Amino acid sequence: MSASGDSARGERGSANRSKAASPGRRKGARAKPETRLGMVRRARRINRELADVYYYAHPELDFDNPFQLLVATVLSAQTTDLRVNQTTPALFAAYPTPEDMAAADPELLEELIRPTGFFRNKTKSLIGLSAALRDDFAGEVPGTLEELVKLPGVGRKTAFVVLGNAFGVPGLTVDTHFGRLVRRWGLTDQTDPDRVEAEIAEIIPKKEWTDFSHRTIFHGRRVCHSRKPACGACPIAELCPAYGEGETDPEKARKLLKYEMGGQPGQRLRPPADYPGRPAPGPSADQPADPGAAR
C-alpha cells in the first residue's frame, strides 16, 4: 500500500470523524418515515463511509491456512479474538494438521484451549471436525457452505468466516456486533441470525458482503459499543437513527474508543501489514481478554 494511499484514506477518515460533532440526522429527527429505497441508499452509504475509515478491516484471528482459521473461529465462540490469538500458537504447534488434532488426547487438548472457555465442548468439536476432515475430505477444509456446516461445531457464521477469508467466497458474518449494529442502524429488526443475514443480503451487494461484515464488526468493537456507544466520535453519526443513545460530547466520546482508534493494541498478534495500530501482546496470565470485544 502506497504512502499516498494511506494519506488519502487518513484524510477521508479524519473528515468523516469530524462530521460526528454536528451530525445532520439525530434520533427522531426524520420528518417522515424512511422509504425502502432510502434505507437501501443509506445502508450502502454507511458501507462506503466505513470503508474509508476502516480501509484496513480484516479478520481479527491469526491464521496461516484454512484449517487454522476454522479452528480459531470455533474457539472464538463466547470469548475474544485476542484470547484465541494468544492461545492458538501453542495449539497449532502441537496439532498442525487435522490428522494430528483428530488423534489428540482430549485432556491435553482441553488444557491447551482452556483459556478460551467452554473448553470441553470446544475440544469435542475440534476433534470431531478434524476427524471429519481427515476421513471425508482428505485432510482439506472444504470450500462450500453445504460441506462446512456438516462439520461438528460449524454453523453458518463460522462457515462464512472461513469462506470469506480463506477462499474469497462472499458471505455475511452475523455475530453479536453485526446483528446489534444493523438493528441500531435501522436496516433490520430481526434478531435471528439467519433472518438478519437474509435481509442484509438484499441490501448490500454480494461482492461487498465479506468486507461489510469486517467493517461493521470493527465499528462495533471500536466505536459503537453495546452499553455506551461513542456517538460523538462516530464517523457515520449523520446516517444513524440511533444517534444519541451514547455519549455525544466529542471529547468524552473519544475517550471511549478502543483498539487502534483509541491508541491501544489490536487483537491480532500478527496483524496485516497495513494495520495502523500496534500488535496485541502475546500469551500472558496477566493479559485478560476484553469482554466487550467478545463475539
Short mmCIF file of N, CA, C and O in Angstrom, two decimals, residues 15 82-83 86 112 152 154 178 218 239 245 252 273 289:
data_model
loop_
_atom_site.label_atom_id
_atom_site.label_comp_id
_atom_site.label_asym_id
_atom_site.label_seq_id
_atom_site.Cartn_x
_atom_site.Cartn_y
_atom_site.Cartn_z
N ALA A 15 -11.96 13.40 7.92
CA ALA A 15 -13.11 14.20 7.52
C ALA A 15 -14.40 13.56 7.99
O ALA A 15 -15.31 14.22 8.47
N LEU A 82 -8.70 -11.82 20.72
CA LEU A 82 -7.41 -11.65 21.39
C LEU A 82 -7.06 -12.90 22.19
O LEU A 82 -5.95 -13.42 22.09
N ARG A 83 -8.00 -13.40 22.97
CA ARG A 83 -7.73 -14.59 23.76
C ARG A 83 -7.44 -15.79 22.88
O ARG A 83 -6.56 -16.61 23.18
N GLN A 86 -3.95 -15.54 21.49
CA GLN A 86 -2.94 -15.84 22.50
C GLN A 86 -2.85 -17.34 22.78
O GLN A 86 -1.86 -17.80 23.35
N LEU A 112 -4.83 -27.03 26.57
CA LEU A 112 -4.30 -26.03 25.66
C LEU A 112 -5.32 -24.93 25.35
O LEU A 112 -4.96 -23.77 25.20
N PRO A 152 -18.74 -30.98 12.68
CA PRO A 152 -19.13 -30.75 14.08
C PRO A 152 -18.72 -29.37 14.57
O PRO A 152 -17.57 -28.94 14.36
N VAL A 154 -19.64 -26.47 13.52
CA VAL A 154 -19.55 -25.43 12.49
C VAL A 154 -20.95 -25.03 12.03
O VAL A 154 -21.69 -25.84 11.46
N PHE A 178 -22.35 -7.49 14.66
CA PHE A 178 -23.02 -7.24 13.37
C PHE A 178 -24.52 -7.10 13.57
O PHE A 178 -25.14 -6.14 13.10
N PHE A 218 -15.69 -4.23 13.04
CA PHE A 218 -14.68 -3.29 13.51
C PHE A 218 -15.34 -2.10 14.20
O PHE A 218 -14.92 -1.67 15.28
N LEU A 239 -25.74 9.38 9.66
CA LEU A 239 -26.51 8.34 8.98
C LEU A 239 -27.21 7.40 9.95
O LEU A 239 -27.92 6.49 9.52
N GLU A 245 -27.91 7.66 21.66
CA GLU A 245 -28.02 6.60 22.67
C GLU A 245 -26.77 6.53 23.53
O GLU A 245 -26.80 6.00 24.64
N LYS A 252 -15.50 13.55 25.32
CA LYS A 252 -15.81 12.40 26.16
C LYS A 252 -15.95 11.14 25.32
O LYS A 252 -15.55 10.05 25.75
N ALA A 273 -0.07 -6.06 7.19
CA ALA A 273 0.95 -5.01 7.05
C ALA A 273 0.37 -3.61 7.08
O ALA A 273 1.03 -2.67 7.51
N ALA A 289 -8.62 -10.94 28.68
CA ALA A 289 -9.34 -10.59 27.44
C ALA A 289 -10.35 -9.49 27.73
O ALA A 289 -10.85 -9.35 28.85
#
